[in-house]
mmCIF file of C-alpha atoms and ligand atoms in Angstrom:
data_model
loop_
_atom_site.group_PDB
_atom_site.id
_atom_site.type_symbol
_atom_site.label_atom_id
_atom_site.label_comp_id
_atom_site.label_asym_id
_atom_site.label_seq_id
_atom_site.Cartn_x
_atom_site.Cartn_y
_atom_site.Cartn_z
ATOM 1 C CA MET W 237 21.315 -15.772 -7.502
ATOM 2 C CA SER W 238 20.737 -11.969 -6.349
ATOM 3 C CA ILE W 239 17.747 -11.090 -3.732
ATOM 4 C CA PHE W 240 15.791 -8.558 -3.954
ATOM 5 C CA VAL W 241 13.647 -7.092 -1.472
ATOM 6 C CA THR W 242 11.260 -8.356 -2.386
ATOM 7 C CA LYS W 243 9.779 -11.603 -5.273
ATOM 8 C CA SER W 244 6.318 -11.770 -6.674
ATOM 9 C CA PHE W 245 4.443 -14.565 -5.714
ATOM 10 C CA MET W 246 3.755 -17.020 -8.806
ATOM 11 C CA PRO W 247 0.207 -19.934 -8.564
ATOM 12 C CA PRO W 248 1.064 -22.849 -9.673
ATOM 13 C CA ILE W 249 1.329 -22.629 -13.734
ATOM 14 C CA GLU W 250 -1.755 -24.916 -14.182
ATOM 15 C CA GLU W 251 -4.035 -22.923 -11.834
ATOM 16 C CA TYR W 252 -2.852 -19.765 -13.602
ATOM 17 C CA ASN W 253 -3.586 -21.819 -17.185
ATOM 18 C CA ARG W 254 -6.801 -22.829 -16.233
ATOM 19 C CA GLN W 255 -7.858 -19.139 -15.839
ATOM 20 C CA ILE W 256 -6.066 -18.054 -18.940
ATOM 21 C CA GLU W 257 -7.937 -20.917 -20.892
ATOM 22 C CA ASP W 258 -11.643 -19.453 -20.218
ATOM 23 C CA ILE W 259 -10.973 -16.461 -21.269
ATOM 24 C CA PHE W 260 -9.742 -17.913 -24.621
ATOM 25 C CA GLU W 261 -13.247 -19.849 -24.842
ATOM 26 C CA ASN W 262 -15.465 -16.765 -24.052
ATOM 27 C CA CYS W 263 -13.342 -14.108 -25.761
ATOM 28 C CA ILE W 264 -14.169 -11.635 -23.444
ATOM 29 C CA LEU W 265 -10.828 -9.836 -22.609
ATOM 30 C CA THR W 266 -11.954 -6.748 -20.276
ATOM 31 C CA ASN W 267 -14.847 -3.888 -20.040
ATOM 32 C CA ASN W 268 -16.006 -5.663 -16.524
ATOM 33 C CA GLY W 269 -16.072 -9.488 -17.838
ATOM 34 C CA PRO W 270 -16.783 -12.028 -16.017
ATOM 35 C CA LYS W 271 -13.156 -12.787 -13.899
ATOM 36 C CA VAL W 272 -12.975 -9.513 -13.018
ATOM 37 C CA LYS W 273 -16.468 -9.256 -11.518
ATOM 38 C CA GLU W 274 -15.110 -13.085 -9.554
ATOM 39 C CA LEU W 275 -12.471 -11.136 -8.408
ATOM 40 C CA GLU W 276 -14.219 -8.103 -6.845
ATOM 41 C CA ARG W 277 -17.060 -10.447 -5.119
ATOM 42 C CA LYS W 278 -13.819 -12.737 -3.822
ATOM 43 C CA ILE W 279 -11.886 -9.623 -2.456
ATOM 44 C CA SER W 280 -14.734 -7.927 -0.698
ATOM 45 C CA GLU W 281 -16.287 -11.229 0.887
ATOM 46 C CA TYR W 282 -12.543 -11.719 1.724
ATOM 47 C CA LEU W 283 -12.186 -8.323 3.332
ATOM 48 C CA GLY W 284 -15.849 -8.178 4.951
ATOM 49 C CA VAL W 285 -16.426 -4.799 2.614
ATOM 50 C CA GLU W 286 -19.092 -3.114 0.559
ATOM 51 C CA ASN W 287 -18.497 -1.383 -3.019
ATOM 52 C CA PHE W 288 -15.186 -2.611 -3.775
ATOM 53 C CA GLN W 289 -13.828 -1.848 -7.197
ATOM 54 C CA TYR W 290 -11.594 -3.327 -8.718
ATOM 55 C CA VAL W 291 -9.099 -0.574 -11.312
ATOM 56 C CA THR W 292 -5.934 -0.698 -12.590
ATOM 57 C CA ASN W 293 -3.609 0.206 -10.428
ATOM 58 C CA GLY W 294 -2.979 1.855 -6.624
ATOM 59 C CA THR W 295 -2.251 5.158 -8.315
ATOM 60 C CA ILE W 296 -5.215 5.548 -10.729
ATOM 61 C CA ALA W 297 -6.991 4.275 -7.542
ATOM 62 C CA LEU W 298 -5.728 7.380 -5.811
ATOM 63 C CA GLN W 299 -6.647 9.447 -8.365
ATOM 64 C CA LEU W 300 -10.185 8.245 -8.710
ATOM 65 C CA ALA W 301 -10.609 8.376 -4.999
ATOM 66 C CA LEU W 302 -10.036 12.181 -5.493
ATOM 67 C CA SER W 303 -12.286 12.797 -8.309
ATOM 68 C CA ALA W 304 -15.190 10.387 -7.565
ATOM 69 C CA LEU W 305 -15.171 12.668 -4.089
ATOM 70 C CA ASP W 306 -15.711 15.631 -6.291
ATOM 71 C CA ILE W 307 -12.282 16.927 -4.685
ATOM 72 C CA HIS W 308 -10.174 18.796 -7.850
ATOM 73 C CA ASP W 309 -8.733 22.107 -5.988
ATOM 74 C CA GLY W 310 -7.372 22.794 -2.511
ATOM 75 C CA GLU W 311 -4.962 21.640 0.031
ATOM 76 C CA ILE W 312 -4.985 17.787 0.997
ATOM 77 C CA ILE W 313 -3.436 16.930 3.940
ATOM 78 C CA THR W 314 -0.872 14.034 3.791
ATOM 79 C CA THR W 315 1.873 12.342 4.740
ATOM 80 C CA PRO W 316 5.703 12.728 3.576
ATOM 81 C CA PHE W 317 6.508 8.920 4.678
ATOM 82 C CA SER W 318 5.094 6.959 1.982
ATOM 83 C CA TYR W 319 5.702 5.887 -1.613
ATOM 84 C CA VAL W 320 5.773 8.685 -4.131
ATOM 85 C CA ALA W 321 2.452 7.417 -5.585
ATOM 86 C CA THR W 322 0.173 9.284 -2.329
ATOM 87 C CA THR W 323 2.266 12.639 -3.044
ATOM 88 C CA SER W 324 2.022 12.848 -7.045
ATOM 89 C CA SER W 325 -1.691 11.678 -7.307
ATOM 90 C CA ILE W 326 -2.489 14.714 -5.711
ATOM 91 C CA LEU W 327 -0.322 17.058 -7.456
ATOM 92 C CA TRP W 328 -1.807 15.379 -11.503
ATOM 93 C CA GLU W 329 -5.565 15.851 -10.016
ATOM 94 C CA ARG W 330 -4.400 19.496 -9.620
ATOM 95 C CA CYS W 331 -4.767 19.600 -5.730
ATOM 96 C CA LYS W 332 -1.842 20.847 -2.989
ATOM 97 C CA PRO W 333 -0.206 18.558 -0.744
ATOM 98 C CA VAL W 334 0.178 19.928 2.564
ATOM 99 C CA PHE W 335 2.450 17.267 4.670
ATOM 100 C CA VAL W 336 1.953 16.788 8.212
ATOM 101 C CA ASP W 337 5.227 14.825 9.882
ATOM 102 C CA ILE W 338 4.831 11.250 11.579
ATOM 103 C CA GLU W 339 4.891 8.924 14.710
ATOM 104 C CA PRO W 340 8.394 8.196 15.506
ATOM 105 C CA ASP W 341 7.541 4.435 16.485
ATOM 106 C CA ASN W 342 4.960 3.080 13.458
ATOM 107 C CA PHE W 343 5.666 6.080 10.595
ATOM 108 C CA THR W 344 1.884 7.034 10.451
ATOM 109 C CA ILE W 345 1.091 10.999 10.015
ATOM 110 C CA ASP W 346 0.530 11.967 13.575
ATOM 111 C CA ALA W 347 -2.614 12.543 13.825
ATOM 112 C CA ASN W 348 -1.961 15.470 16.964
ATOM 113 C CA LYS W 349 -0.404 17.392 14.622
ATOM 114 C CA ILE W 350 -3.012 17.608 11.395
ATOM 115 C CA GLU W 351 -5.792 20.079 12.866
ATOM 116 C CA ASP W 352 -2.672 22.585 13.114
ATOM 117 C CA ALA W 353 -2.887 22.295 9.170
ATOM 118 C CA ILE W 354 -6.215 22.863 8.559
ATOM 119 C CA THR W 355 -6.903 26.346 6.603
ATOM 120 C CA GLU W 356 -10.205 26.780 4.991
ATOM 121 C CA LYS W 357 -8.697 25.525 1.397
ATOM 122 C CA THR W 358 -8.458 21.733 2.904
ATOM 123 C CA ARG W 359 -10.857 19.527 1.077
ATOM 124 C CA ALA W 360 -9.231 16.270 2.557
ATOM 125 C CA ILE W 361 -6.961 14.095 4.541
ATOM 126 C CA MET W 362 -5.043 11.226 2.411
ATOM 127 C CA ALA W 363 -3.469 8.953 5.472
ATOM 128 C CA VAL W 364 -1.203 5.585 4.462
ATOM 129 C CA HIS W 365 -0.914 2.698 6.650
ATOM 130 C CA VAL W 366 2.316 2.708 6.188
ATOM 131 C CA PHE W 367 4.095 -1.074 5.664
ATOM 132 C CA GLY W 368 0.875 -2.395 6.725
ATOM 133 C CA TYR W 369 0.208 -0.621 10.530
ATOM 134 C CA SER W 370 -2.731 1.060 11.571
ATOM 135 C CA CYS W 371 -3.079 5.186 11.661
ATOM 136 C CA ASN W 372 -4.933 6.602 14.198
ATOM 137 C CA VAL W 373 -8.569 5.843 13.233
ATOM 138 C CA GLN W 374 -10.404 7.154 15.474
ATOM 139 C CA LYS W 375 -8.319 10.492 15.899
ATOM 140 C CA ILE W 376 -8.418 11.328 11.829
ATOM 141 C CA GLU W 377 -12.152 10.180 11.457
ATOM 142 C CA GLU W 378 -13.004 12.822 14.733
ATOM 143 C CA ILE W 379 -10.754 15.735 13.028
ATOM 144 C CA ALA W 380 -12.494 15.233 9.815
ATOM 145 C CA LYS W 381 -15.700 14.978 11.023
ATOM 146 C CA LYS W 382 -15.221 18.650 13.616
ATOM 147 C CA HIS W 383 -13.820 20.183 9.893
ATOM 148 C CA ASN W 384 -16.070 18.997 7.501
ATOM 149 C CA LEU W 385 -13.261 16.724 5.617
ATOM 150 C CA LYS W 386 -12.957 13.834 3.456
ATOM 151 C CA VAL W 387 -11.040 11.002 4.657
ATOM 152 C CA ILE W 388 -8.863 8.890 1.948
ATOM 153 C CA TYR W 389 -6.226 5.912 3.113
ATOM 154 C CA ASP W 390 -4.198 4.562 0.769
ATOM 155 C CA GLY W 391 -4.000 1.256 2.231
ATOM 156 C CA ALA W 392 -1.452 0.049 -1.099
ATOM 157 C CA HIS W 393 0.056 -1.881 2.487
ATOM 158 C CA ALA W 394 -2.736 -2.847 4.098
ATOM 159 C CA PHE W 395 -4.033 -5.828 2.169
ATOM 160 C CA GLY W 396 -4.781 -8.119 5.065
ATOM 161 C CA SER W 397 -4.262 -6.136 7.974
ATOM 162 C CA LYS W 398 -7.023 -5.890 10.547
ATOM 163 C CA TYR W 399 -8.025 -3.142 12.904
ATOM 164 C CA MET W 400 -10.118 -4.040 15.397
ATOM 165 C CA GLY W 401 -11.000 -6.625 13.905
ATOM 166 C CA LYS W 402 -12.143 -5.228 10.229
ATOM 167 C CA SER W 403 -9.825 -4.720 8.072
ATOM 168 C CA LEU W 404 -7.631 -2.002 7.606
ATOM 169 C CA LEU W 405 -9.366 -0.997 4.629
ATOM 170 C CA SER W 406 -12.635 -0.877 5.567
ATOM 171 C CA TYR W 407 -12.064 2.553 7.224
ATOM 172 C CA GLY W 408 -12.132 6.250 5.826
ATOM 173 C CA ASP W 409 -14.451 7.702 2.509
ATOM 174 C CA VAL W 410 -12.442 5.666 0.478
ATOM 175 C CA SER W 411 -9.685 3.560 1.014
ATOM 176 C CA THR W 412 -7.142 2.197 -1.849
ATOM 177 C CA CYS W 413 -5.323 -0.549 -2.542
ATOM 178 C CA SER W 414 -2.797 -2.039 -5.067
ATOM 179 C CA PHE W 415 -1.973 -4.919 -6.393
ATOM 180 C CA HIS W 416 1.037 -4.515 -7.649
ATOM 181 C CA ALA W 417 3.535 -7.707 -8.418
ATOM 182 C CA THR W 418 5.891 -6.186 -5.333
ATOM 183 C CA LYS W 419 2.602 -6.039 -3.229
ATOM 184 C CA LEU W 420 1.942 -8.851 -0.728
ATOM 185 C CA TYR W 421 -1.334 -9.758 -2.793
ATOM 186 C CA HIS W 422 -1.099 -9.700 -6.613
ATOM 187 C CA THR W 423 -2.561 -9.329 -10.280
ATOM 188 C CA VAL W 424 0.453 -8.409 -11.426
ATOM 189 C CA GLU W 425 -0.326 -4.681 -12.048
ATOM 190 C CA GLY W 426 -3.808 -3.668 -10.322
ATOM 191 C CA GLY W 427 -5.698 -1.846 -7.294
ATOM 192 C CA ALA W 428 -8.508 -1.030 -5.649
ATOM 193 C CA CYS W 429 -11.290 1.514 -4.271
ATOM 194 C CA ILE W 430 -12.888 0.563 -0.845
ATOM 195 C CA VAL W 431 -16.121 3.345 -0.801
ATOM 196 C CA LYS W 432 -18.368 4.177 2.048
ATOM 197 C CA ASP W 433 -20.655 5.578 0.728
ATOM 198 C CA LYS W 434 -23.161 3.853 -1.931
ATOM 199 C CA ASP W 435 -23.233 7.184 -4.453
ATOM 200 C CA VAL W 436 -19.890 7.958 -4.446
ATOM 201 C CA SER W 437 -19.122 4.341 -5.323
ATOM 202 C CA ASP W 438 -21.106 4.442 -7.828
ATOM 203 C CA ARG W 439 -19.753 7.814 -9.545
ATOM 204 C CA LEU W 440 -16.310 6.248 -9.313
ATOM 205 C CA SER W 441 -17.735 3.390 -10.974
ATOM 206 C CA LEU W 442 -18.911 5.707 -14.004
ATOM 207 C CA GLN W 443 -15.492 7.654 -13.658
ATOM 208 C CA LYS W 444 -13.493 4.554 -14.249
ATOM 209 C CA ARG W 445 -14.901 3.671 -17.849
ATOM 210 C CA PHE W 446 -14.718 7.224 -19.697
ATOM 211 C CA GLY W 447 -17.951 8.269 -17.161
ATOM 212 C CA HIS W 448 -20.560 7.290 -20.064
ATOM 213 C CA ASN W 449 -23.030 4.752 -20.007
ATOM 214 C CA VAL W 450 -23.536 3.317 -23.524
ATOM 215 C CA ASP W 451 -24.083 6.748 -25.708
ATOM 216 C CA ASN W 452 -25.085 8.946 -22.722
ATOM 217 C CA HIS W 453 -21.700 10.643 -21.414
ATOM 218 C CA ILE W 454 -22.803 11.974 -17.982
ATOM 219 C CA MET W 455 -19.566 13.306 -16.161
ATOM 220 C CA LEU W 456 -15.802 13.020 -16.690
ATOM 221 C CA GLY W 457 -14.151 10.080 -16.597
ATOM 222 C CA ILE W 458 -10.767 8.248 -17.186
ATOM 223 C CA ASN W 459 -9.795 5.054 -18.189
ATOM 224 C CA GLY W 460 -9.203 3.046 -14.995
ATOM 225 C CA LYS W 461 -10.971 -0.554 -15.624
ATOM 226 C CA GLN W 462 -8.573 -3.847 -15.186
ATOM 227 C CA SER W 463 -8.655 -7.090 -17.941
ATOM 228 C CA GLU W 464 -9.494 -10.425 -17.598
ATOM 229 C CA PHE W 465 -6.110 -10.813 -17.940
ATOM 230 C CA HIS W 466 -5.197 -9.139 -15.066
ATOM 231 C CA ALA W 467 -7.973 -10.502 -12.697
ATOM 232 C CA ALA W 468 -7.246 -13.934 -14.041
ATOM 233 C CA MET W 469 -3.883 -14.257 -12.162
ATOM 234 C CA GLY W 470 -5.598 -12.732 -9.223
ATOM 235 C CA LEU W 471 -7.990 -15.743 -8.935
ATOM 236 C CA ALA W 472 -5.175 -17.360 -9.469
ATOM 237 C CA ASN W 473 -3.421 -16.265 -6.637
ATOM 238 C CA PHE W 474 -6.376 -15.791 -4.092
ATOM 239 C CA PRO W 475 -6.462 -18.908 -2.524
ATOM 240 C CA TYR W 476 -2.946 -18.310 -1.081
ATOM 241 C CA ILE W 477 -3.643 -15.409 0.522
ATOM 242 C CA ASN W 478 -3.334 -17.155 4.066
ATOM 243 C CA ASP W 479 -0.549 -19.126 3.213
ATOM 244 C CA ILE W 480 1.532 -16.033 1.964
ATOM 245 C CA ILE W 481 0.268 -14.280 5.248
ATOM 246 C CA THR W 482 1.231 -16.714 7.390
ATOM 247 C CA ASP W 483 4.766 -17.485 5.380
ATOM 248 C CA ARG W 484 5.766 -14.150 5.851
ATOM 249 C CA LYS W 485 4.946 -14.204 9.567
ATOM 250 C CA ARG W 486 7.236 -16.936 9.975
ATOM 251 C CA ALA W 487 10.374 -14.614 8.009
ATOM 252 C CA SER W 488 9.463 -11.939 10.297
ATOM 253 C CA ASP W 489 9.563 -13.890 13.260
ATOM 254 C CA LEU W 490 13.076 -15.618 12.775
ATOM 255 C CA TYR W 491 14.403 -11.789 11.430
ATOM 256 C CA ASP W 492 13.310 -10.570 15.391
ATOM 257 C CA ASN W 493 14.788 -13.558 16.456
ATOM 258 C CA LEU W 494 18.424 -12.632 15.029
ATOM 259 C CA LEU W 495 18.457 -8.871 14.974
ATOM 260 C CA LYS W 496 16.313 -7.810 18.259
ATOM 261 C CA GLU W 497 19.415 -6.195 19.728
ATOM 262 C CA TYR W 498 21.018 -4.759 16.765
ATOM 263 C CA VAL W 499 18.311 -2.877 15.193
ATOM 264 C CA ILE W 500 15.055 -0.563 15.887
ATOM 265 C CA ARG W 501 11.431 -1.761 14.783
ATOM 266 C CA PRO W 502 8.241 -0.631 14.898
ATOM 267 C CA LYS W 503 5.997 -0.472 17.990
ATOM 268 C CA HIS W 504 3.562 -2.981 18.467
ATOM 269 C CA GLN W 505 0.195 -1.928 17.776
ATOM 270 C CA ASP W 506 -2.469 -3.059 20.661
ATOM 271 C CA ASN W 507 -5.951 -4.115 17.877
ATOM 272 C CA LEU W 508 -4.223 -4.405 15.113
ATOM 273 C CA GLU W 509 -3.725 -7.981 13.313
ATOM 274 C CA TYR W 510 -0.606 -7.584 11.073
ATOM 275 C CA ASN W 511 -0.406 -8.753 7.261
ATOM 276 C CA TYR W 512 4.047 -8.731 7.945
ATOM 277 C CA ALA W 513 3.679 -6.628 4.285
ATOM 278 C CA TYR W 514 7.540 -5.440 4.904
ATOM 279 C CA TYR W 515 10.446 -6.061 7.412
ATOM 280 C CA PRO W 516 11.351 -2.297 7.798
ATOM 281 C CA VAL W 517 14.454 -1.464 10.308
ATOM 282 C CA MET W 518 16.071 2.039 11.297
ATOM 283 C CA PHE W 519 19.666 2.088 11.600
ATOM 284 C CA LYS W 520 21.342 4.614 13.933
ATOM 285 C CA ASN W 521 22.019 7.489 11.648
ATOM 286 C CA GLU W 522 22.362 6.824 7.637
ATOM 287 C CA ALA W 523 26.358 6.583 7.962
ATOM 288 C CA GLU W 524 25.523 2.985 9.607
ATOM 289 C CA LEU W 525 22.528 2.135 6.938
ATOM 290 C CA LEU W 526 25.319 3.279 4.106
ATOM 291 C CA LYS W 527 27.575 0.490 5.751
ATOM 292 C CA VAL W 528 25.206 -2.438 5.596
ATOM 293 C CA PHE W 529 23.851 -1.738 2.418
ATOM 294 C CA ASP W 530 27.153 -1.696 1.273
ATOM 295 C CA ALA W 531 28.180 -4.733 3.081
ATOM 296 C CA LEU W 532 24.828 -6.610 1.848
ATOM 297 C CA ASN W 533 25.687 -5.565 -2.243
ATOM 298 C CA ALA W 534 28.565 -7.055 -2.046
ATOM 299 C CA ALA W 535 26.924 -10.523 -0.871
ATOM 300 C CA ASP W 536 24.210 -10.074 -4.159
ATOM 301 C CA ILE W 537 21.448 -8.967 -1.379
ATOM 302 C CA PHE W 538 19.269 -5.697 -2.353
ATOM 303 C CA PRO W 539 17.114 -4.004 0.891
ATOM 304 C CA ARG W 540 15.768 -0.801 -0.231
ATOM 305 C CA ARG W 541 15.278 2.369 1.179
ATOM 306 C CA TYR W 542 11.474 2.751 1.759
ATOM 307 C CA PHE W 543 11.100 5.403 2.159
ATOM 308 C CA TYR W 544 13.434 7.568 0.722
ATOM 309 C CA PRO W 545 13.450 10.784 0.406
ATOM 310 C CA SER W 546 10.750 12.460 2.467
ATOM 311 C CA LEU W 547 8.159 13.220 -0.130
ATOM 312 C CA ASN W 548 7.941 17.156 1.323
ATOM 313 C CA LYS W 549 11.508 17.544 0.296
ATOM 314 C CA LEU W 550 10.914 15.946 -3.420
ATOM 315 C CA SER W 551 12.256 18.807 -6.391
ATOM 316 C CA TYR W 552 8.775 19.409 -7.661
ATOM 317 C CA VAL W 553 6.796 19.764 -4.254
ATOM 318 C CA ASN W 554 7.616 22.956 -1.548
ATOM 319 C CA GLY W 555 6.745 20.699 1.315
ATOM 320 C CA GLU W 556 6.800 22.006 4.946
ATOM 321 C CA ASN W 557 9.321 20.400 7.179
ATOM 322 C CA CYS W 558 9.004 17.674 8.482
ATOM 323 C CA PRO W 559 11.588 16.217 11.072
ATOM 324 C CA ILE W 560 10.784 13.569 12.458
ATOM 325 C CA SER W 561 10.341 12.001 8.924
ATOM 326 C CA GLU W 562 13.534 13.371 7.164
ATOM 327 C CA ASP W 563 15.484 12.090 9.775
ATOM 328 C CA ILE W 564 13.289 8.435 9.790
ATOM 329 C CA SER W 565 13.712 7.962 5.808
ATOM 330 C CA SER W 566 17.463 8.692 6.118
ATOM 331 C CA ARG W 567 18.160 6.313 8.207
ATOM 332 C CA ILE W 568 15.449 3.287 7.473
ATOM 333 C CA ALA W 569 15.270 0.540 5.176
ATOM 334 C CA CYS W 570 13.183 -3.145 4.003
ATOM 335 C CA LEU W 571 14.697 -6.104 4.255
ATOM 336 C CA PRO W 572 14.378 -8.787 2.263
ATOM 337 C CA LEU W 573 10.862 -10.592 3.093
ATOM 338 C CA TYR W 574 8.988 -12.906 0.448
ATOM 339 C CA TYR W 575 6.930 -16.112 0.138
ATOM 340 C CA GLY W 576 9.299 -18.651 0.746
ATOM 341 C CA ILE W 577 12.621 -16.705 1.344
ATOM 342 C CA GLU W 578 14.842 -19.314 3.138
ATOM 343 C CA ASN W 579 15.667 -19.019 6.715
ATOM 344 C CA GLU W 580 19.283 -19.349 5.635
ATOM 345 C CA VAL W 581 19.013 -16.425 3.290
ATOM 346 C CA ILE W 582 17.779 -14.243 6.208
ATOM 347 C CA GLU W 583 20.442 -15.907 8.530
ATOM 348 C CA LYS W 584 22.893 -14.837 6.222
ATOM 349 C CA ILE W 585 21.579 -11.222 5.804
ATOM 350 C CA ALA W 586 21.195 -11.198 9.996
ATOM 351 C CA ASP W 587 25.005 -12.231 9.971
ATOM 352 C CA ILE W 588 25.935 -9.776 7.576
ATOM 353 C CA ILE W 589 24.288 -6.868 9.344
ATOM 354 C CA LYS W 590 26.048 -8.203 12.820
ATOM 355 C CA GLY W 591 28.989 -8.502 11.124
ATOM 356 C CA VAL W 592 28.643 -4.358 10.563
ATOM 357 C CA LEU W 593 27.391 -3.154 13.471
ATOM 358 C CA ASN W 594 29.503 -4.934 16.091
HETATM 359 C C1 PLP S 670 3.116 0.656 -4.632
HETATM 360 C C2 PLP S 670 2.044 2.025 -4.019
HETATM 361 C C3 PLP S 670 1.520 2.855 -4.803
HETATM 362 C C4 PLP S 670 0.855 2.634 -5.865
HETATM 363 O O1 PLP S 670 0.745 1.627 -6.508
HETATM 364 P P1 PLP S 670 0.648 0.777 -7.630
HETATM 365 O O2 PLP S 670 -0.514 -0.052 -8.182
HETATM 366 O O3 PLP S 670 1.798 0.463 -8.047
HETATM 367 O O4 PLP S 670 -0.004 2.274 -8.392
HETATM 368 C C5 PLP S 670 0.526 3.954 -4.051
HETATM 369 N N1 PLP S 670 0.956 4.013 -2.747
HETATM 370 C C6 PLP S 670 1.901 3.395 -2.019
HETATM 371 C C7 PLP S 670 2.096 3.791 -0.033
HETATM 372 C C8 PLP S 670 2.518 2.351 -2.477
HETATM 373 O O5 PLP S 670 3.408 1.383 -1.526
#
C-alpha cells in the first residue's frame, strides 16, 4: 500500500454514527446548530481561548480575519514560506502581500526584518506558525504596537502547540486554524478564528453568516458557516487529540534517532510545547532532495515538498526577493507522519534515505 505524507485520523465508526444519529433525530443540518455549538465550546475550553469561531475552512478563516479587522486594501506583511492559502487569502481580499524573509532555523517570518518593510500603506502582519513552530510573537507584537498594525497568525499548523504555557492560537488580534482532513485534528473540512477583541469577534460572527440578523442587513458578509455533519466528525475526533499528539511524538522521536546524522532539522525552541504536526527535514541541496524522492517514490512512499515554491515566486505575485526562503524551499520536505504510522515504515524510510545519502 502506498504511504503518503499524511493519513487522516478516523474515529471509531460507532462513535461517529452516534453523532450522526443525533442529527437525523433533530433534523438540524446547519446554521449554528447544537453540534457546532458543542464543538466551539469544547475546543475553546481545550485551547483555553475565548471568542472561538468555527468556520468552513482555514482559508475562509484568513479572509474573515482580514474583513472583520476592516482591512480591505493596503499592504500586508507576510511570510513566503507557507501553504499558498496564506498569500492567496490576502490577494483575494484585494490587499497586497509584502514578503519578508524567514528565520533559517525555524522557518517563521524573521521579525527583525519586518520594520524595514513597513510603509504608510501597511495595515497588518500575517505570520504563520509554520509546522507548529512559534513565530517571534513578542517582537511581532512590539512592532505592531509601535506602528499601529494588526496581527493575524495563520495557525493552520498550530493546534496543540503551546508557547509560554498558552495555546499558540491565543496570540495576535486574530489567530486562524484549519481543521482540514490532512491536519493534526480535523473535522473533514473546517477552520476557526480565535479573536482577541469581542467587538471584532461579533463582526466576524455576523460576516460569516451573510452579514444579517433575520431581516436586518447590517454589513457585507459571506457564507462561512460550518455544518452539523462536519461538527459531528470534529466531536467524534475530539477525545483523541492527546493520543494523536502522543503518537506523533513517538513517530518523530524514532525518525530523530534514525536520521540524526543525515538530515538537517529545525532548531529546538525554548518555551514551546510542540504538537508534532509535521516532520520537516532539510537536505544539502535540491539535487539531493530529488534523489531521495526518486528512491522513496520507487518504494511507493510519497513525502511532500512542503513548502515549494517560495510564495514570493508565484506567477501571479510580484514578490520581493527572499533568498533564505527560496533556498530552504528548494531543499526541504516533510516525511510521512500520522497517527498509527508503523515503526517498520519509518525504519524503511530512514534506510532508503541513508542509502541515497551514504
Ligand atoms: C491548510 C492550510 C491552510 C488552509 O486551510 P484549509 O482549511 O485547507 O482552507 C492555510 N494555511 C496553511 C499554512 C495551511 O497549511
